[in-house]
Amino acid sequence: MDYDEDENAEPDIYDEDEQPELPTADDPDNMDHTHDNVVIGGDPSAAAAAKAQEQNTVKSMKDKKVPNDKRTTTPYMTKYERARVLGTRALQISGNAPVLIDVEGMTDPLQIAIKELREKKIPLVIRRYLPDGWYEDWTCEELL
């Protein structure tokens, strides 16, 4: 079997009919920012019901808020909420957000966030979605 050097050589002229490879949704750099790529937390059946109704107006979202005096969930922060709050606040602190406590020489953003949580100074609100599509807002100061 003879080897032909020109057989594996790159062609001098490319076909103009070839289409470039389109970006896929799996590639995070080229991800299309449509509503299909939004991650929805909370109860999956409530999220599906909300999408089916397509009531995404500001007024309809405010109507779904449970008043503070009628909240039914416990006033205790779960370990998942605590982890998310601490991570979010540590990221804010590392991005030069103002620190709301006396730092006393601490440099680790996570340790600063833990101390802020202990002193109930974190300015974040936790939104808990209920299975019926309604939600409750709790401030970090209210949760134990």
PDB file of C-alpha atoms in Angstrom:
ATOM      1  CA  MET A   1       0.000   0.000   0.000  1.00  0.00           C
ATOM      2  CA  ASP A   2       1.555   3.247  -1.119  1.00  0.00           C
ATOM      3  CA  TYR A   3       1.250   6.410   0.948  1.00  0.00           C
ATOM      4  CA  ASP A   4       0.099   9.475  -0.944  1.00  0.00           C
ATOM      5  CA  GLU A   5       1.264  12.716   0.679  1.00  0.00           C
ATOM      6  CA  ASP A   6      -1.524  14.768  -0.858  1.00  0.00           C
ATOM      7  CA  GLU A   7      -4.229  12.456   0.430  1.00  0.00           C
ATOM      8  CA  ASN A   8      -4.171  13.757   4.029  1.00  0.00           C
ATOM      9  CA  ALA A   9      -3.151  17.302   3.187  1.00  0.00           C
ATOM     10  CA  GLU A  10      -5.432  20.169   4.079  1.00  0.00           C
ATOM     11  CA  PRO A  11      -7.364  21.502   1.077  1.00  0.00           C
ATOM     12  CA  ASP A  12      -6.342  24.882  -0.273  1.00  0.00           C
ATOM     13  CA  ILE A  13      -9.928  26.084  -0.679  1.00  0.00           C
ATOM     14  CA  TYR A  14     -12.682  25.439   1.833  1.00  0.00           C
ATOM     15  CA  ASP A  15     -16.211  24.668   0.794  1.00  0.00           C
ATOM     16  CA  GLU A  16     -18.348  27.765   1.182  1.00  0.00           C
ATOM     17  CA  ASP A  17     -21.397  25.631   1.886  1.00  0.00           C
ATOM     18  CA  GLU A  18     -20.015  24.382   5.192  1.00  0.00           C
ATOM     19  CA  GLN A  19     -21.849  25.813   8.164  1.00  0.00           C
ATOM     20  CA  PRO A  20     -19.894  26.741  11.305  1.00  0.00           C
ATOM     21  CA  GLU A  21     -20.701  24.700  14.361  1.00  0.00           C
ATOM     22  CA  LEU A  22     -23.457  26.388  16.306  1.00  0.00           C
ATOM     23  CA  PRO A  23     -23.061  26.860  20.068  1.00  0.00           C
ATOM     24  CA  THR A  24     -24.978  24.388  22.161  1.00  0.00           C
ATOM     25  CA  ALA A  25     -26.862  24.958  25.384  1.00  0.00           C
ATOM     26  CA  ASP A  26     -24.313  22.757  27.167  1.00  0.00           C
ATOM     27  CA  ASP A  27     -21.567  25.339  26.587  1.00  0.00           C
ATOM     28  CA  PRO A  28     -21.835  27.895  29.444  1.00  0.00           C
ATOM     29  CA  ASP A  29     -19.854  30.521  27.506  1.00  0.00           C
ATOM     30  CA  ASN A  30     -22.324  30.515  24.627  1.00  0.00           C
ATOM     31  CA  MET A  31     -25.499  29.837  26.609  1.00  0.00           C
ATOM     32  CA  ASP A  32     -28.568  31.551  25.228  1.00  0.00           C
ATOM     33  CA  HIS A  33     -30.172  33.711  27.909  1.00  0.00           C
ATOM     34  CA  THR A  34     -33.796  32.744  27.416  1.00  0.00           C
ATOM     35  CA  HIS A  35     -36.431  31.869  29.948  1.00  0.00           C
ATOM     36  CA  ASP A  36     -35.839  28.155  29.311  1.00  0.00           C
ATOM     37  CA  ASN A  37     -32.436  28.398  31.009  1.00  0.00           C
ATOM     38  CA  VAL A  38     -33.731  29.907  34.250  1.00  0.00           C
ATOM     39  CA  VAL A  39     -33.287  27.714  37.292  1.00  0.00           C
ATOM     40  CA  ILE A  40     -36.344  27.819  39.529  1.00  0.00           C
ATOM     41  CA  GLY A  41     -36.046  26.880  43.194  1.00  0.00           C
ATOM     42  CA  GLY A  42     -38.706  25.764  45.619  1.00  0.00           C
ATOM     43  CA  ASP A  43     -41.542  23.386  44.924  1.00  0.00           C
ATOM     44  CA  PRO A  44     -41.278  22.010  41.345  1.00  0.00           C
ATOM     45  CA  SER A  45     -45.046  21.576  40.981  1.00  0.00           C
ATOM     46  CA  ALA A  46     -45.640  25.192  42.053  1.00  0.00           C
ATOM     47  CA  ALA A  47     -43.058  26.375  39.529  1.00  0.00           C
ATOM     48  CA  ALA A  48     -44.735  24.336  36.787  1.00  0.00           C
ATOM     49  CA  ALA A  49     -48.134  25.765  37.705  1.00  0.00           C
ATOM     50  CA  ALA A  50     -46.766  29.314  37.631  1.00  0.00           C
ATOM     51  CA  LYS A  51     -45.211  28.724  34.217  1.00  0.00           C
ATOM     52  CA  ALA A  52     -48.477  27.282  32.915  1.00  0.00           C
ATOM     53  CA  GLN A  53     -50.378  30.389  34.021  1.00  0.00           C
ATOM     54  CA  GLU A  54     -47.683  32.740  32.641  1.00  0.00           C
ATOM     55  CA  GLN A  55     -48.546  35.389  35.217  1.00  0.00           C
ATOM     56  CA  ASN A  56     -45.106  36.944  35.478  1.00  0.00           C
ATOM     57  CA  THR A  57     -46.221  40.508  36.082  1.00  0.00           C
ATOM     58  CA  VAL A  58     -45.017  42.451  39.088  1.00  0.00           C
ATOM     59  CA  LYS A  59     -48.550  42.798  40.430  1.00  0.00           C
ATOM     60  CA  SER A  60     -49.205  39.054  40.302  1.00  0.00           C
ATOM     61  CA  MET A  61     -45.918  38.314  42.097  1.00  0.00           C
ATOM     62  CA  LYS A  62     -46.745  40.797  44.867  1.00  0.00           C
ATOM     63  CA  ASP A  63     -50.174  39.220  45.232  1.00  0.00           C
ATOM     64  CA  LYS A  64     -48.501  35.877  45.998  1.00  0.00           C
ATOM     65  CA  LYS A  65     -46.615  37.199  49.049  1.00  0.00           C
ATOM     66  CA  VAL A  66     -47.871  35.932  52.401  1.00  0.00           C
ATOM     67  CA  PRO A  67     -48.289  38.829  54.878  1.00  0.00           C
ATOM     68  CA  ASN A  68     -45.809  38.790  57.764  1.00  0.00           C
ATOM     69  CA  ASP A  69     -48.528  38.227  60.377  1.00  0.00           C
ATOM     70  CA  LYS A  70     -49.860  35.159  58.489  1.00  0.00           C
ATOM     71  CA  ARG A  71     -46.582  33.294  57.891  1.00  0.00           C
ATOM     72  CA  THR A  72     -46.728  29.550  58.591  1.00  0.00           C
ATOM     73  CA  THR A  73     -43.133  28.332  58.221  1.00  0.00           C
ATOM     74  CA  THR A  74     -40.851  28.044  61.232  1.00  0.00           C
ATOM     75  CA  PRO A  75     -38.740  31.011  62.340  1.00  0.00           C
ATOM     76  CA  TYR A  76     -35.597  28.875  62.260  1.00  0.00           C
ATOM     77  CA  MET A  77     -32.951  29.148  59.562  1.00  0.00           C
ATOM     78  CA  THR A  78     -32.248  25.785  57.935  1.00  0.00           C
ATOM     79  CA  LYS A  79     -28.688  24.626  57.368  1.00  0.00           C
ATOM     80  CA  TYR A  80     -29.213  25.108  53.623  1.00  0.00           C
ATOM     81  CA  GLU A  81     -30.431  28.681  54.071  1.00  0.00           C
ATOM     82  CA  ARG A  82     -27.513  29.361  56.412  1.00  0.00           C
ATOM     83  CA  ALA A  83     -25.014  28.029  53.873  1.00  0.00           C
ATOM     84  CA  ARG A  84     -26.527  30.098  51.074  1.00  0.00           C
ATOM     85  CA  VAL A  85     -26.690  33.283  53.169  1.00  0.00           C
ATOM     86  CA  LEU A  86     -23.100  32.899  54.371  1.00  0.00           C
ATOM     87  CA  GLY A  87     -21.831  32.165  50.870  1.00  0.00           C
ATOM     88  CA  THR A  88     -23.711  35.086  49.347  1.00  0.00           C
ATOM     89  CA  ARG A  89     -22.576  37.505  52.035  1.00  0.00           C
ATOM     90  CA  ALA A  90     -18.947  36.270  51.872  1.00  0.00           C
ATOM     91  CA  LEU A  91     -18.999  36.841  48.110  1.00  0.00           C
ATOM     92  CA  GLN A  92     -20.329  40.353  48.641  1.00  0.00           C
ATOM     93  CA  ILE A  93     -17.639  41.090  51.244  1.00  0.00           C
ATOM     94  CA  SER A  94     -14.901  39.768  48.964  1.00  0.00           C
ATOM     95  CA  GLY A  95     -16.269  42.122  46.295  1.00  0.00           C
ATOM     96  CA  ASN A  96     -15.623  45.109  48.621  1.00  0.00           C
ATOM     97  CA  ALA A  97     -19.162  45.470  49.986  1.00  0.00           C
ATOM     98  CA  PRO A  98     -19.298  47.451  53.240  1.00  0.00           C
ATOM     99  CA  VAL A  99     -18.828  45.321  56.356  1.00  0.00           C
ATOM    100  CA  LEU A 100     -21.497  45.888  59.008  1.00  0.00           C
ATOM    101  CA  ILE A 101     -19.493  44.775  62.063  1.00  0.00           C
ATOM    102  CA  ASP A 102     -16.182  45.595  63.704  1.00  0.00           C
ATOM    103  CA  VAL A 103     -13.687  43.448  61.795  1.00  0.00           C
ATOM    104  CA  GLU A 104     -10.942  43.428  64.482  1.00  0.00           C
ATOM    105  CA  GLY A 105      -8.204  42.322  62.081  1.00  0.00           C
ATOM    106  CA  MET A 106     -10.179  39.500  60.402  1.00  0.00           C
ATOM    107  CA  THR A 107      -9.431  39.108  56.695  1.00  0.00           C
ATOM    108  CA  ASP A 108     -11.386  35.976  55.726  1.00  0.00           C
ATOM    109  CA  PRO A 109     -14.728  36.986  54.125  1.00  0.00           C
ATOM    110  CA  LEU A 110     -16.442  33.807  55.332  1.00  0.00           C
ATOM    111  CA  GLN A 111     -15.404  34.411  58.949  1.00  0.00           C
ATOM    112  CA  ILE A 112     -16.634  38.006  58.692  1.00  0.00           C
ATOM    113  CA  ALA A 113     -19.971  36.745  57.285  1.00  0.00           C
ATOM    114  CA  ILE A 114     -20.285  34.223  60.136  1.00  0.00           C
ATOM    115  CA  LYS A 115     -19.714  36.984  62.686  1.00  0.00           C
ATOM    116  CA  GLU A 116     -22.271  39.212  60.937  1.00  0.00           C
ATOM    117  CA  LEU A 117     -24.812  36.377  61.061  1.00  0.00           C
ATOM    118  CA  ARG A 118     -24.094  35.755  64.740  1.00  0.00           C
ATOM    119  CA  GLU A 119     -24.727  39.451  65.459  1.00  0.00           C
ATOM    120  CA  LYS A 120     -27.800  39.445  63.133  1.00  0.00           C
ATOM    121  CA  LYS A 121     -26.415  42.214  60.912  1.00  0.00           C
ATOM    122  CA  ILE A 122     -26.690  40.523  57.494  1.00  0.00           C
ATOM    123  CA  PRO A 123     -28.927  42.653  55.229  1.00  0.00           C
ATOM    124  CA  LEU A 124     -30.384  39.764  53.221  1.00  0.00           C
ATOM    125  CA  VAL A 125     -33.944  38.463  52.905  1.00  0.00           C
ATOM    126  CA  ILE A 126     -34.723  34.746  52.623  1.00  0.00           C
ATOM    127  CA  ARG A 127     -37.652  33.936  50.335  1.00  0.00           C
ATOM    128  CA  ARG A 128     -39.365  30.633  51.099  1.00  0.00           C
ATOM    129  CA  TYR A 129     -41.625  29.321  48.347  1.00  0.00           C
ATOM    130  CA  LEU A 130     -44.657  27.312  49.412  1.00  0.00           C
ATOM    131  CA  PRO A 131     -46.200  24.429  47.403  1.00  0.00           C
ATOM    132  CA  ASP A 132     -49.229  26.524  46.398  1.00  0.00           C
ATOM    133  CA  GLY A 133     -47.038  29.119  44.635  1.00  0.00           C
ATOM    134  CA  TRP A 134     -47.105  31.697  47.434  1.00  0.00           C
ATOM    135  CA  TYR A 135     -43.936  32.775  49.224  1.00  0.00           C
ATOM    136  CA  GLU A 136     -42.817  34.120  52.594  1.00  0.00           C
ATOM    137  CA  ASP A 137     -40.031  36.642  53.091  1.00  0.00           C
ATOM    138  CA  TRP A 138     -37.917  36.406  56.246  1.00  0.00           C
ATOM    139  CA  THR A 139     -35.065  38.738  57.132  1.00  0.00           C
ATOM    140  CA  CYS A 140     -31.940  37.240  58.665  1.00  0.00           C
ATOM    141  CA  GLU A 141     -32.644  39.248  61.824  1.00  0.00           C
ATOM    142  CA  GLU A 142     -35.986  37.450  62.292  1.00  0.00           C
ATOM    143  CA  LEU A 143     -34.598  33.916  61.953  1.00  0.00           C
ATOM    144  CA  LEU A 144     -32.945  32.065  64.821  1.00  0.00           C
TER     145      LEU A 144
END
